[in-house]
mmCIF file of C-alpha atoms in Angstrom:
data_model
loop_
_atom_site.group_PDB
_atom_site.id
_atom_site.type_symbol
_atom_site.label_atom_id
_atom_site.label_comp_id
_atom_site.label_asym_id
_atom_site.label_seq_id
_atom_site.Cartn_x
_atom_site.Cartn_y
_atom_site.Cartn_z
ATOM 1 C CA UNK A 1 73.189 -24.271 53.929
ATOM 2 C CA UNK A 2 71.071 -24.250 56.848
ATOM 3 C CA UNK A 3 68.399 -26.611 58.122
ATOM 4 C CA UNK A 4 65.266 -24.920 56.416
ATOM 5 C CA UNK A 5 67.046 -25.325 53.197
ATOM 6 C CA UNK A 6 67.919 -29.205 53.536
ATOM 7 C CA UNK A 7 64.466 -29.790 54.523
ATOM 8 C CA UNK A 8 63.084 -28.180 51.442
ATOM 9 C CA UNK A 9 65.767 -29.547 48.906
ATOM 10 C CA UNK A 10 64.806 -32.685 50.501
ATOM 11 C CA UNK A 11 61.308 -32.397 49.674
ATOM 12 C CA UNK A 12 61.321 -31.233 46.343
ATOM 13 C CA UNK A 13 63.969 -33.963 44.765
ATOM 14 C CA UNK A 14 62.884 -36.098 42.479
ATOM 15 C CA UNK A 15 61.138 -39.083 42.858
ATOM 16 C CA UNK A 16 59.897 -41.808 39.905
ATOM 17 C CA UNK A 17 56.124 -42.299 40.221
ATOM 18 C CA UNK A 18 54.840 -45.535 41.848
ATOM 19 C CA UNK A 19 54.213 -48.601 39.676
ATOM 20 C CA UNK A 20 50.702 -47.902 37.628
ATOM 21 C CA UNK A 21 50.900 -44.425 38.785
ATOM 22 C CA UNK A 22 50.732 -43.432 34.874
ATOM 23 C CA UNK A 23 47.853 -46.147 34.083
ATOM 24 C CA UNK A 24 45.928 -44.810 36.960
ATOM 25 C CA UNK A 25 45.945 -41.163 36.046
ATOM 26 C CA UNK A 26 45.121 -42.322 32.395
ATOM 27 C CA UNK A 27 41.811 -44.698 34.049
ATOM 28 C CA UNK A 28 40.482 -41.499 36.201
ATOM 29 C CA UNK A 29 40.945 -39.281 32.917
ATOM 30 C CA UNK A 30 38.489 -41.699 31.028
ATOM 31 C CA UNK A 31 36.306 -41.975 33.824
ATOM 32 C CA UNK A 32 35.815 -38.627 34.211
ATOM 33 C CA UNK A 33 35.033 -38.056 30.778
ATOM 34 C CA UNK A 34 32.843 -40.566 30.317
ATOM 35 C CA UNK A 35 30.799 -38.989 33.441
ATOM 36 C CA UNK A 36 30.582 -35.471 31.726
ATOM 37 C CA UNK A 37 27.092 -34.867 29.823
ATOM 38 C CA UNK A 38 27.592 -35.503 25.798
ATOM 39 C CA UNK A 39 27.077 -31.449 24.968
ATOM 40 C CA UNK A 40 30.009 -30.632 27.654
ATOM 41 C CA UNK A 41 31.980 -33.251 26.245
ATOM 42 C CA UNK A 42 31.298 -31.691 22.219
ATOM 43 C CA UNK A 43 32.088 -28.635 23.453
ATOM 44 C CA UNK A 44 35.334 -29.470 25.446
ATOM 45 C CA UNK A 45 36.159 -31.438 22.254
ATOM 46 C CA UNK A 46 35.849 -28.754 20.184
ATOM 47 C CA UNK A 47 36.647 -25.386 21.588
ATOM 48 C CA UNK A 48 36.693 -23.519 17.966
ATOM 49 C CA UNK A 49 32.531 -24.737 18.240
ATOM 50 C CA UNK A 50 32.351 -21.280 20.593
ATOM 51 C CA UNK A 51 33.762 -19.173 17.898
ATOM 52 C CA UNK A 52 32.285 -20.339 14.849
ATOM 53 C CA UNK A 53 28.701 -20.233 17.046
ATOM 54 C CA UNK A 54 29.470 -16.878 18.065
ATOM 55 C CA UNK A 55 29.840 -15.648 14.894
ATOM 56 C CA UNK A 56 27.330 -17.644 13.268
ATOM 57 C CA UNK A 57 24.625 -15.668 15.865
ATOM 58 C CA UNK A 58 26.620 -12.428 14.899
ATOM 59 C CA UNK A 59 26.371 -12.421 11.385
ATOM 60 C CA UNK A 60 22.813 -13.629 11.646
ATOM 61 C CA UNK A 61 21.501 -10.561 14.022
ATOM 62 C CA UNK A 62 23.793 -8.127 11.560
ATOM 63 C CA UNK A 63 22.487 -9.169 8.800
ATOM 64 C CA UNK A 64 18.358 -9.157 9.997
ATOM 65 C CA UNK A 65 19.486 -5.758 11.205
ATOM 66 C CA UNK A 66 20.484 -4.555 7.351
ATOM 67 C CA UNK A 67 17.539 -6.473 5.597
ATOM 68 C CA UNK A 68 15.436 -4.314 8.293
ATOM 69 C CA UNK A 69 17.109 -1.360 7.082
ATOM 70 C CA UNK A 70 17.096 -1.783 3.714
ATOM 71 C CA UNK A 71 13.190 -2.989 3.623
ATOM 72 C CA UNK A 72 12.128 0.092 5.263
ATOM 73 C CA UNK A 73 14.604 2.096 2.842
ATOM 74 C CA UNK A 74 12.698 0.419 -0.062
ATOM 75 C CA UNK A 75 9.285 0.878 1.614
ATOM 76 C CA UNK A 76 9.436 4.489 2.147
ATOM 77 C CA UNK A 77 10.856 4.759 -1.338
ATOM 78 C CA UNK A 78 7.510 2.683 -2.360
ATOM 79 C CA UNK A 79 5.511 4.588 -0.017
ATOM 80 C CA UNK A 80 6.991 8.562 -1.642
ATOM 81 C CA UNK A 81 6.126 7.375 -4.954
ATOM 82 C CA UNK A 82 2.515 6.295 -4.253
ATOM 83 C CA UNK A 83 1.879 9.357 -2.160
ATOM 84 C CA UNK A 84 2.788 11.528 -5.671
ATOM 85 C CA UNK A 85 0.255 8.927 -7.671
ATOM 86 C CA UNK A 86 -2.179 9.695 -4.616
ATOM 87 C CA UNK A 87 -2.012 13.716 -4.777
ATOM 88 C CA UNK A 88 -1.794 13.474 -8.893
ATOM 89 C CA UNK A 89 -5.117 11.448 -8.920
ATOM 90 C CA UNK A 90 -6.705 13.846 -6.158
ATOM 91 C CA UNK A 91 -5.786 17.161 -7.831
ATOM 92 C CA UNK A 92 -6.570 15.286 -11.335
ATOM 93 C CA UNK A 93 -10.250 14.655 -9.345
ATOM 94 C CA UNK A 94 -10.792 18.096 -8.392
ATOM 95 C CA UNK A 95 -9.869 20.143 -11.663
ATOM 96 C CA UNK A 96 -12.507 17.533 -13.275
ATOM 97 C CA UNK A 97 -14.655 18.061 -10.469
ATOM 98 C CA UNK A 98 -13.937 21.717 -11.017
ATOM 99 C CA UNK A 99 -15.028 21.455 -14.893
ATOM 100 C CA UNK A 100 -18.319 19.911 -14.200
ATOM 101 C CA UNK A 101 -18.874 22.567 -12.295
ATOM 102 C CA UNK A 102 -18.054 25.083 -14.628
ATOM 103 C CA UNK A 103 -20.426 23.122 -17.400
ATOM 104 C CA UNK A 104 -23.060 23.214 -14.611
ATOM 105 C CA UNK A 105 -23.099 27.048 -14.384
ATOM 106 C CA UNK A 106 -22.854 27.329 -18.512
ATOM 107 C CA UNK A 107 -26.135 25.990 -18.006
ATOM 108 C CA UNK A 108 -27.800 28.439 -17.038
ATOM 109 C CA UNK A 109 -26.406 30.892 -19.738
ATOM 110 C CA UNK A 110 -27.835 28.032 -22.178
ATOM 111 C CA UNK A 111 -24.620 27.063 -23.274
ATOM 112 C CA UNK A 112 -24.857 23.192 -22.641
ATOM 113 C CA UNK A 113 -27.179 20.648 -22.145
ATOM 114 C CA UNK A 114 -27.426 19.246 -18.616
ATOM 115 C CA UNK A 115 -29.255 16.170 -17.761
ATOM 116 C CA UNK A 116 -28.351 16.393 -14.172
ATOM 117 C CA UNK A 117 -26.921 18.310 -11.607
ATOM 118 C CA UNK A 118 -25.061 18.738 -8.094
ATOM 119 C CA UNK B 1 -28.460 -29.676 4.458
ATOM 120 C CA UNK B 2 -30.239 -26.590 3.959
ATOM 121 C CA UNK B 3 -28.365 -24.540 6.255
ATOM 122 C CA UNK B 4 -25.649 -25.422 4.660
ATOM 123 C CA UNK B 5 -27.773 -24.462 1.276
ATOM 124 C CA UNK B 6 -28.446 -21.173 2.670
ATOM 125 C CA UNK B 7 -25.545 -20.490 3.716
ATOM 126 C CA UNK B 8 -23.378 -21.115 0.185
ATOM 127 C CA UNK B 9 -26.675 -19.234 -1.464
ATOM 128 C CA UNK B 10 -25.927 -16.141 1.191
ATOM 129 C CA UNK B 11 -22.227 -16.561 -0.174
ATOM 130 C CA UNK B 12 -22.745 -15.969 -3.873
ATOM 131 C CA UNK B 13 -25.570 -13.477 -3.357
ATOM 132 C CA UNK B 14 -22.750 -11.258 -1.545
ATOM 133 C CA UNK B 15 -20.339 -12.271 -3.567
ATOM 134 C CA UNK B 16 -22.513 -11.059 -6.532
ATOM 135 C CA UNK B 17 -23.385 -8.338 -4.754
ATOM 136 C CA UNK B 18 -19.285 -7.072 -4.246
ATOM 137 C CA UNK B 19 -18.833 -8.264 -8.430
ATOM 138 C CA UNK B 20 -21.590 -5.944 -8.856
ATOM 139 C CA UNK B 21 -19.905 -3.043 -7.239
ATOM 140 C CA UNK B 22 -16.348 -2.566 -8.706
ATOM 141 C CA UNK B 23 -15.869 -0.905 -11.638
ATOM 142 C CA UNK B 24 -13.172 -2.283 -14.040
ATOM 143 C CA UNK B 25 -11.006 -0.395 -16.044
ATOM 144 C CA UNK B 26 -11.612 -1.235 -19.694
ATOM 145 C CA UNK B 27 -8.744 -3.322 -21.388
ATOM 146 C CA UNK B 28 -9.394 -1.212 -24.785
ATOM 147 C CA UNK B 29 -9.245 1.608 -22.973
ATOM 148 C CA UNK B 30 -5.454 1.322 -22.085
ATOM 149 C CA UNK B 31 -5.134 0.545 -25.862
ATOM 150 C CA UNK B 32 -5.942 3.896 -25.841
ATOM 151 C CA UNK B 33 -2.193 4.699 -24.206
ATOM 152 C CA UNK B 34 -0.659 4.179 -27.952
ATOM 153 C CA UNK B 35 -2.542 6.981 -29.705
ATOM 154 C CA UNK B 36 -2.461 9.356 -27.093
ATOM 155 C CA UNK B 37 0.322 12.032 -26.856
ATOM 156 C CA UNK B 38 0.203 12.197 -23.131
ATOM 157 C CA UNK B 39 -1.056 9.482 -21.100
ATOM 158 C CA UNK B 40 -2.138 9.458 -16.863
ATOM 159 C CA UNK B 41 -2.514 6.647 -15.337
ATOM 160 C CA UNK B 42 -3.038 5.816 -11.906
ATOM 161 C CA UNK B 43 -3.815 2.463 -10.440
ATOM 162 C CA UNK B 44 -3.727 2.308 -6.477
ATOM 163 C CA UNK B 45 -5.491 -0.255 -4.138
ATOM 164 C CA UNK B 46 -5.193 -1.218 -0.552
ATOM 165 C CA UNK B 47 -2.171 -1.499 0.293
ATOM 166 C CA UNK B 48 -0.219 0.996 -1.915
ATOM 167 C CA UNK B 49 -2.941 3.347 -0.364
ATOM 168 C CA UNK B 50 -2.270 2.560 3.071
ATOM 169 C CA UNK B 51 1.385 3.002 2.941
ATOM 170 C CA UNK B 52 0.754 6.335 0.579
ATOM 171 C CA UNK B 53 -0.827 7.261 3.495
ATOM 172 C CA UNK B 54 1.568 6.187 6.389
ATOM 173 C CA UNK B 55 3.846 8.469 4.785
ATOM 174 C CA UNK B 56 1.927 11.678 4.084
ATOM 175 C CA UNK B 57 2.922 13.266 7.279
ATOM 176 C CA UNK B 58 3.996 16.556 5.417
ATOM 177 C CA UNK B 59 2.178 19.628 6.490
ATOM 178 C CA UNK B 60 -1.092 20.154 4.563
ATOM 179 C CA UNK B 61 -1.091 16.198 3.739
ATOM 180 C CA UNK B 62 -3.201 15.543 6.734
ATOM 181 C CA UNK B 63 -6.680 16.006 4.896
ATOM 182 C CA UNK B 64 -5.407 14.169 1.934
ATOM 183 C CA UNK B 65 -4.073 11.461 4.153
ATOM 184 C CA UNK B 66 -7.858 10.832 6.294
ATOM 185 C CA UNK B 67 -9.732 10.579 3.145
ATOM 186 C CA UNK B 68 -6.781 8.075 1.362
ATOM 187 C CA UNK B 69 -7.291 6.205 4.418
ATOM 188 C CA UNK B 70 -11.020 5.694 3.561
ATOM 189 C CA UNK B 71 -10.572 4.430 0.148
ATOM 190 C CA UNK B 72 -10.021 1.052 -0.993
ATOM 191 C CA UNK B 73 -8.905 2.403 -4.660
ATOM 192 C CA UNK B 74 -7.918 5.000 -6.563
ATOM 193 C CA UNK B 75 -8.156 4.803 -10.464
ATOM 194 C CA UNK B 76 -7.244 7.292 -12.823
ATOM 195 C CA UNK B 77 -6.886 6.993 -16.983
ATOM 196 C CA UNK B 78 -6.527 9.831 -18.914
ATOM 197 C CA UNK B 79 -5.215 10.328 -21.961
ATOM 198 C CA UNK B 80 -4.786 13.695 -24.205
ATOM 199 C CA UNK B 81 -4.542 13.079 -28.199
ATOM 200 C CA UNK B 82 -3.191 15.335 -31.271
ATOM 201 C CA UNK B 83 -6.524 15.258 -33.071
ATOM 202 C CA UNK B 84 -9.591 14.601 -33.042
ATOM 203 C CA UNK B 85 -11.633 11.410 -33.171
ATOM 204 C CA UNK B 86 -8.654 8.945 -31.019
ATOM 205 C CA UNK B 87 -11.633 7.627 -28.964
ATOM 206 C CA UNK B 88 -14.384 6.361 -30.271
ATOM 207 C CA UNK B 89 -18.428 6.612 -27.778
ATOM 208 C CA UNK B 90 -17.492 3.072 -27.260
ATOM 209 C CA UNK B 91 -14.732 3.400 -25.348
ATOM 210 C CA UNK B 92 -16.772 5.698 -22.947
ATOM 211 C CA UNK B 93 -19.656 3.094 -22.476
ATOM 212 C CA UNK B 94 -17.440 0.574 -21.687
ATOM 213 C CA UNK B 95 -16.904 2.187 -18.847
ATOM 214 C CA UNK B 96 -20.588 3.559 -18.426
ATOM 215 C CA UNK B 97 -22.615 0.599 -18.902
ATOM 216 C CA UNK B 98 -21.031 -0.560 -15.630
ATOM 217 C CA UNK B 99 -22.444 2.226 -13.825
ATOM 218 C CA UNK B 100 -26.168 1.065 -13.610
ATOM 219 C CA UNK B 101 -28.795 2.041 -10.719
ATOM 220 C CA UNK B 102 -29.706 1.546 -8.383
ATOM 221 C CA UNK B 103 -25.848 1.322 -6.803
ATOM 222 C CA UNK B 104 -24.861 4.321 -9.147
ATOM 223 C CA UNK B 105 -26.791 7.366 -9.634
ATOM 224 C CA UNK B 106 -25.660 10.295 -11.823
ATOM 225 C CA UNK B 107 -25.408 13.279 -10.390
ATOM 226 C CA UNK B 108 -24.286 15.220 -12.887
ATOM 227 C CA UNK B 109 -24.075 14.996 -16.878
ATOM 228 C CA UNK B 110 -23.143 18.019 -18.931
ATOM 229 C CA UNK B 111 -22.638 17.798 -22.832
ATOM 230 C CA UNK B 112 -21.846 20.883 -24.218
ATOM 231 C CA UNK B 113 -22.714 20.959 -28.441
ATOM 232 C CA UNK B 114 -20.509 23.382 -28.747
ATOM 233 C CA UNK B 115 -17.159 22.850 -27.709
ATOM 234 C CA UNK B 116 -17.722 19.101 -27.431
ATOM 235 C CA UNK B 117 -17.061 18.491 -23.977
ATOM 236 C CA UNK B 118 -18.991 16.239 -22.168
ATOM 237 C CA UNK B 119 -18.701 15.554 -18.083
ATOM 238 C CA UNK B 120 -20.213 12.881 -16.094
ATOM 239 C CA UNK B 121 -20.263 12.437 -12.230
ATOM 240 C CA UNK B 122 -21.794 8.923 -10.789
ATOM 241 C CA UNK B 123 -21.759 8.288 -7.283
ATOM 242 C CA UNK B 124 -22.683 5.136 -5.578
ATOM 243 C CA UNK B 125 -24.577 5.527 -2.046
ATOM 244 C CA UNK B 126 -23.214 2.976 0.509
ATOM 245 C CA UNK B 127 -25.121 -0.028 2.353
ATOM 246 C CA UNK B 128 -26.675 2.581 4.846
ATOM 247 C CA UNK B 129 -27.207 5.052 1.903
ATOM 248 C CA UNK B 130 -26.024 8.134 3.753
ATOM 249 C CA UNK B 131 -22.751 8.718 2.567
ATOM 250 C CA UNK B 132 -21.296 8.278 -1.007
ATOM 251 C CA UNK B 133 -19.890 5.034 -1.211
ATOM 252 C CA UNK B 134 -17.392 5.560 -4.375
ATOM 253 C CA UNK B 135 -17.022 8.132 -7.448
ATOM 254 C CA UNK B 136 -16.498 7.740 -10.982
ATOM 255 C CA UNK B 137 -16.204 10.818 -13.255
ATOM 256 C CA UNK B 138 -16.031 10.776 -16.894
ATOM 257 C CA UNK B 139 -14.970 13.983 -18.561
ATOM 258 C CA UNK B 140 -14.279 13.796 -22.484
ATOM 259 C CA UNK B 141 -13.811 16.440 -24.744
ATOM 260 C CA UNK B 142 -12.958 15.940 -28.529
ATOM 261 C CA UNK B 143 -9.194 16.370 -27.722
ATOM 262 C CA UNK B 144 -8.879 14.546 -23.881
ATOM 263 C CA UNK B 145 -10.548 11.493 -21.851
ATOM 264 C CA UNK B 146 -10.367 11.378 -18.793
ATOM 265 C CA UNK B 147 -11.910 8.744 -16.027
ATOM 266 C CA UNK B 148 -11.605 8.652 -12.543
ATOM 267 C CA UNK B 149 -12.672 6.218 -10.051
ATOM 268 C CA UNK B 150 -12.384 6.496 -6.328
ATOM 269 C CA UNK B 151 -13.664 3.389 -4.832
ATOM 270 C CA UNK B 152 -14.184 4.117 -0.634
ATOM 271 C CA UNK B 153 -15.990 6.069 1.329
ATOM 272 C CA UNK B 154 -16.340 9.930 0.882
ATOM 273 C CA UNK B 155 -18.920 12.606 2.692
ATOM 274 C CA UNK B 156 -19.615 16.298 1.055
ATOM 275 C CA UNK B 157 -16.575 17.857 3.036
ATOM 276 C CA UNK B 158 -14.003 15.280 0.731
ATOM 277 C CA UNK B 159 -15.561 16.256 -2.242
ATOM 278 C CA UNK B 160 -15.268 20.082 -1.148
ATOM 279 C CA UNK B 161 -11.783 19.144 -0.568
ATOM 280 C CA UNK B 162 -11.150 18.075 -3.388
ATOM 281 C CA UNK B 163 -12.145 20.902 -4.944
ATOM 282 C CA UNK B 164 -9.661 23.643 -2.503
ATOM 283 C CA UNK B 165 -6.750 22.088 -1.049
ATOM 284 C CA UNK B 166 -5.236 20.259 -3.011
ATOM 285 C CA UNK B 167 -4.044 22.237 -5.487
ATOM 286 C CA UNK B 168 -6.638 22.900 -7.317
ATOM 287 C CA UNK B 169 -9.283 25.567 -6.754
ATOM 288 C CA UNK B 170 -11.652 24.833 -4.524
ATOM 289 C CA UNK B 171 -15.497 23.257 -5.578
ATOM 290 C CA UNK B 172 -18.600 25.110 -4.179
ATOM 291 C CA UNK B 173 -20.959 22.136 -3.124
ATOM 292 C CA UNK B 174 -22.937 24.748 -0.839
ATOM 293 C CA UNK B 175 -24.001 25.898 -4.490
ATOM 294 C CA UNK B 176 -25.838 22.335 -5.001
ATOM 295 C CA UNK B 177 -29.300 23.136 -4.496
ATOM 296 C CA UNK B 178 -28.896 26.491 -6.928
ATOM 297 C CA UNK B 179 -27.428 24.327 -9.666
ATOM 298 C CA UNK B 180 -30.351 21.808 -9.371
ATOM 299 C CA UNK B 181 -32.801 24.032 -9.522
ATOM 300 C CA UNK B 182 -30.999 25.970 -12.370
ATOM 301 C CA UNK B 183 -31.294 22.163 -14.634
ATOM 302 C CA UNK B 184 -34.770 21.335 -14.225
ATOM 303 C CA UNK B 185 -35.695 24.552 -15.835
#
């Protein structure tokens, strides 16, 4: 064993703490603590906090993301069926207008009596 | 004081003045629904209209789609019957006494003593009173009713529309002035 190697086992034997040494450790712990703002603190205190916020914010933007979805799904389903009512009424609009038209001409053959016209 | 008189005065007159405007669907008339064989009804206001129209982006819709965007409703009852004598004249002026001038003027009215069938066309001139402000048309013959109101703004080249591409052939309003002439003989 050479000299390097007595000075290092030499440094690294064990040694008992000094009186208090465990007291003091315990006194700078609380201090500390006590010095750290109260939302540090929470969250030091409770780590899972991270998580559950995490996935509190995840299932939150998820699910605005499908009630989007689905709200435009049941819009444009809305939207298809009033565009049919639309084009029914308009082509129900014209063959009337259509009609009165026809009436209009029977007019002048004498076939109907017209108080009014186009 | 009588500003504020005025002003609530102003209020009903206009809001009299809106009341006096719309046309209502008859309640009897849907009564109709239960004797009819076949039954059309369309009911469609603001909203349903606007989103109708968001979504007619198909080709040939665009036409269709600027004149939905003008109206504020779109009303349609018809119903077609077995026989004969299902409606009664008083279902009709239910929906004609609301049609009074000087906001409505007829434009047309056709009864034919033959086959029976009658058709009315109303329109209503807007505030400036230089572009047709809403249609009603009421076309009955002894086997059919049908009424249609669209309440909004149309011009000439709707109603020519109307008449050609949607479906249905097309109306000749550029034969107005010959028809007119033709019924005051």
């Amino acid at each position: 064993m050479n000299d390097f190697e007595e000075q290092l086992k030499h440094a690294l034997r064990r040694r008992d703490p000094s009186e208090g040494f465990a007291d003091l450790v315990l006194t700078r712990l609380a201090e500390e603590r006590s010095q750290r703002p109260v939302g540090e603190r929470a969250w030091n205190l409770w780590p899972r906090l991270r998580w559950v916020s995490a996935m509190a914010v995840l299932i939150l933007v998820v699910s605005g993301v499908v009630y989007k979805v689905r709200e435009r799904h049941d819009e444009e389903i809305e939207a298809r069926a009033a565009k049919q009512q639309v084009m029914l009424a308009l082509r129900i609009t014209g063959s009337k207008l259509r009609i009165a038209k026809q009436k209009v001409k029977a007019v002048e053959s004498g076939e109907a009596k017209t108080e009014n016209t186009l | 004081m009588k500003r504020i008189g005025a002003v609530l005065a102003l209020a009903l007159a206009i809001t009299l003045s809106e009341s006096a405007q719309d046309v209502k669907m008859p309640v009897d008339l849907d009564k109709l629904a239960a004797k009819a064989s076949e039954t059309t009804e369309v009911t469609l206001t603001g909203r349903m209209l606007q989103l109708a129209a968001k979504f007619m982006n198909d080709e040939g819709d665009a036409e269709a789609r600027e004149m939905v965007k003008k109206l504020k409703g779109i009303y349609v009852r018809s119903f077609q019957f077995d026989k004969t004598g299902e409606y009664s004249e008083a279902d009709v002026e239910s929906v004609r006494s609301q049609l009074k001038s000087p906001l409505w003027e007829k434009v047309v009215g056709v009864r034919s003593k033959r086959d029976g069938e009658n058709a009315e066309i109303y329109f209503r001139t807007d505030n400036s009173g230089t572009q047709i402000g809403g249609l009603v048309i009421i076309a009955a013959d002894p086997k059919e009713l049908t009424i249609v109101h669209l309440d909004g703004r149309l011009d000439p080249n709707d109603l020519d529309k109307l008449g050609g591409d949607f479906g249905v052939p097309r109306l000749d309003t550029s034969a107005r002035g010959k028809q007119a002439k033709g019924a005051s003989r």
